[in-house]
Amino acid sequence: MACSSYKNKTVQLIKCFCGCSDMTISEVRRIYTLSNSVHETLLDPEATRLLQKFMETRRSGDKNEAEQYLEIYEKCAEFLAEHQRTFTQDEVDELVDMGLPYDLEQDLSRRMLSADRTDINRGLYRIQGKCRNEIEASSDFRDFRDAIADKMRRVPK
């Protein structure tokens, strides 16, 4: 009988930017709140995925800088999560292939040679900070926030 209480409830859904999925109104509100901060947005996997999809839908041709910085940010997060793995030049090269700026490459390479995981992690966090700042400064993130705000205006009160 407990399930019968859900029979008459409807869930309102809003289309994702790419049309791939529907979002509940509470999810739109949650992401709208997160979108006030690039940092908070990037810490939330669903909000990050939505930002990524938003940038993809606007792309014509190669990835722009903001997309590259988002990819680098996420790759650094993967490396930071791998505590047991040895960090090598291959990982640095992978970030370089994604568009890591030269000064950050040099800094990370120096840290990698020290083989001190704490120092390497500081370098990865430094890269994430640079990426976060670049994403925040991009018109892509401002447009993303505006698009979320526009979705919020369509949400019934």
Coordinates of C-alpha atoms in Angstrom, one line a residue:
M1 CA 0.0 0.0 0.0
A2 CA 2.9 2.4 0.5
C3 CA 3.4 2.6 -3.2
S4 CA -0.1 3.8 -3.8
S5 CA 0.8 7.2 -2.4
Y6 CA 3.0 7.8 -5.5
K7 CA 0.3 7.0 -8.0
N8 CA -1.1 10.5 -8.2
K9 CA 2.2 12.3 -8.0
T10 CA 3.6 13.7 -11.2
V11 CA 7.2 14.5 -11.7
Q12 CA 8.0 17.5 -13.9
L13 CA 11.0 17.1 -16.1
I14 CA 13.0 19.6 -18.0
K15 CA 15.2 18.8 -21.0
C16 CA 19.0 18.8 -20.7
F17 CA 20.9 21.1 -23.0
C18 CA 21.8 18.3 -25.3
G19 CA 18.3 16.7 -25.1
C20 CA 20.0 13.5 -23.9
S21 CA 18.1 13.4 -20.6
D22 CA 15.4 15.0 -18.5
M23 CA 16.2 16.8 -15.3
T24 CA 13.8 17.1 -12.4
I25 CA 13.0 20.6 -11.2
S26 CA 14.9 20.0 -8.0
E27 CA 17.9 19.0 -10.0
V28 CA 17.7 22.2 -12.1
R29 CA 17.5 24.2 -8.9
R30 CA 20.4 22.4 -7.3
I31 CA 22.6 23.0 -10.4
Y32 CA 21.4 26.6 -10.6
T33 CA 22.7 27.1 -7.0
L34 CA 26.0 25.4 -7.8
S35 CA 26.4 27.5 -11.0
N36 CA 27.1 30.6 -8.8
S37 CA 30.5 29.1 -8.2
V38 CA 32.8 27.5 -10.7
H39 CA 34.5 25.6 -7.9
E40 CA 31.2 24.1 -6.6
T41 CA 30.1 23.3 -10.2
L42 CA 33.4 21.4 -10.9
L43 CA 33.1 19.5 -7.6
D44 CA 29.7 18.1 -8.6
P45 CA 29.9 15.3 -11.3
E46 CA 26.4 15.9 -12.6
A47 CA 26.9 19.7 -12.8
T48 CA 30.3 19.2 -14.5
R49 CA 28.7 16.8 -17.0
L50 CA 26.0 19.3 -17.8
L51 CA 28.6 22.1 -18.3
Q52 CA 30.6 19.8 -20.6
K53 CA 27.4 19.0 -22.6
F54 CA 26.5 22.7 -22.8
M55 CA 30.0 23.5 -24.2
E56 CA 29.8 20.6 -26.7
T57 CA 26.5 21.8 -28.1
R58 CA 27.9 25.3 -28.8
R59 CA 31.1 24.0 -30.4
S60 CA 31.8 24.3 -34.1
G61 CA 35.0 22.6 -34.9
D62 CA 37.8 22.0 -32.4
K63 CA 37.4 22.3 -28.6
N64 CA 37.9 25.8 -27.3
E65 CA 40.1 26.7 -24.4
A66 CA 37.5 26.4 -21.7
E67 CA 36.7 22.9 -22.9
Q68 CA 40.4 22.0 -22.9
Y69 CA 40.8 23.4 -19.4
L70 CA 37.7 21.4 -18.2
E71 CA 39.3 18.2 -19.6
I72 CA 42.6 19.0 -17.9
Y73 CA 40.8 19.7 -14.6
E74 CA 39.0 16.4 -14.7
K75 CA 42.2 14.4 -15.7
C76 CA 44.0 16.0 -12.7
A77 CA 41.1 14.9 -10.5
E78 CA 41.6 11.4 -11.8
F79 CA 45.3 11.5 -11.1
L80 CA 44.7 12.9 -7.6
A81 CA 42.3 10.0 -6.9
E82 CA 44.9 7.4 -7.8
H83 CA 46.9 7.3 -4.5
Q84 CA 48.9 4.1 -5.2
R85 CA 49.9 4.8 -8.8
T86 CA 53.3 6.1 -9.6
F87 CA 53.1 9.5 -11.4
T88 CA 55.3 9.4 -14.6
Q89 CA 56.2 11.5 -17.6
D90 CA 53.4 9.7 -19.5
E91 CA 50.8 11.4 -17.2
V92 CA 52.5 14.8 -17.8
D93 CA 52.5 14.1 -21.6
E94 CA 48.8 13.2 -21.4
L95 CA 48.0 16.6 -19.9
V96 CA 50.2 18.3 -22.5
D97 CA 48.3 16.6 -25.3
M98 CA 45.1 18.0 -23.8
G99 CA 46.6 21.5 -23.9
L100 CA 48.4 22.0 -20.6
P101 CA 50.3 25.4 -20.8
Y102 CA 54.1 25.2 -20.9
D103 CA 54.8 26.8 -17.5
L104 CA 52.5 24.3 -15.8
E105 CA 54.0 21.4 -17.7
Q106 CA 57.5 22.5 -16.6
D107 CA 56.4 22.8 -13.0
L108 CA 54.7 19.4 -13.0
S109 CA 57.7 17.8 -14.7
R110 CA 60.0 19.1 -11.9
R111 CA 57.6 17.8 -9.3
M112 CA 57.4 14.5 -11.0
L113 CA 61.1 14.1 -11.0
S114 CA 61.2 14.5 -7.2
A115 CA 58.9 11.5 -6.9
D116 CA 57.3 13.1 -3.8
R117 CA 53.6 12.3 -4.2
T118 CA 52.6 15.2 -1.9
D119 CA 54.6 17.6 -4.1
I120 CA 53.1 16.1 -7.3
N121 CA 49.6 16.5 -5.8
R122 CA 50.4 20.2 -5.0
G123 CA 51.3 20.6 -8.7
L124 CA 48.1 18.9 -9.8
Y125 CA 46.0 21.2 -7.5
R126 CA 47.9 24.2 -8.9
I127 CA 46.9 23.1 -12.4
Q128 CA 43.3 22.7 -11.3
G129 CA 43.3 26.2 -9.8
K130 CA 44.5 27.6 -13.1
C131 CA 41.9 25.6 -15.0
R132 CA 39.2 26.7 -12.7
N133 CA 40.2 30.4 -13.1
E134 CA 40.3 30.1 -16.9
I135 CA 36.9 28.4 -17.0
E136 CA 35.4 31.0 -14.7
A137 CA 36.8 33.8 -16.9
S138 CA 35.4 32.2 -20.1
S139 CA 32.2 33.3 -21.8
D140 CA 31.2 29.6 -21.8
F141 CA 30.7 29.5 -18.1
R142 CA 28.8 32.8 -18.0
D143 CA 26.6 31.5 -20.8
F144 CA 26.1 28.2 -19.0
R145 CA 25.0 30.2 -15.9
D146 CA 22.6 32.3 -18.0
A147 CA 21.2 29.1 -19.6
I148 CA 20.6 27.5 -16.2
A149 CA 18.9 30.8 -15.0
D150 CA 16.8 30.7 -18.2
K151 CA 15.7 27.2 -17.3
M152 CA 14.9 28.4 -13.8
R153 CA 12.6 31.0 -15.2
R154 CA 10.6 28.3 -17.0
V155 CA 10.2 26.3 -13.8
P156 CA 6.8 26.7 -12.2
K157 CA 6.9 28.3 -8.7

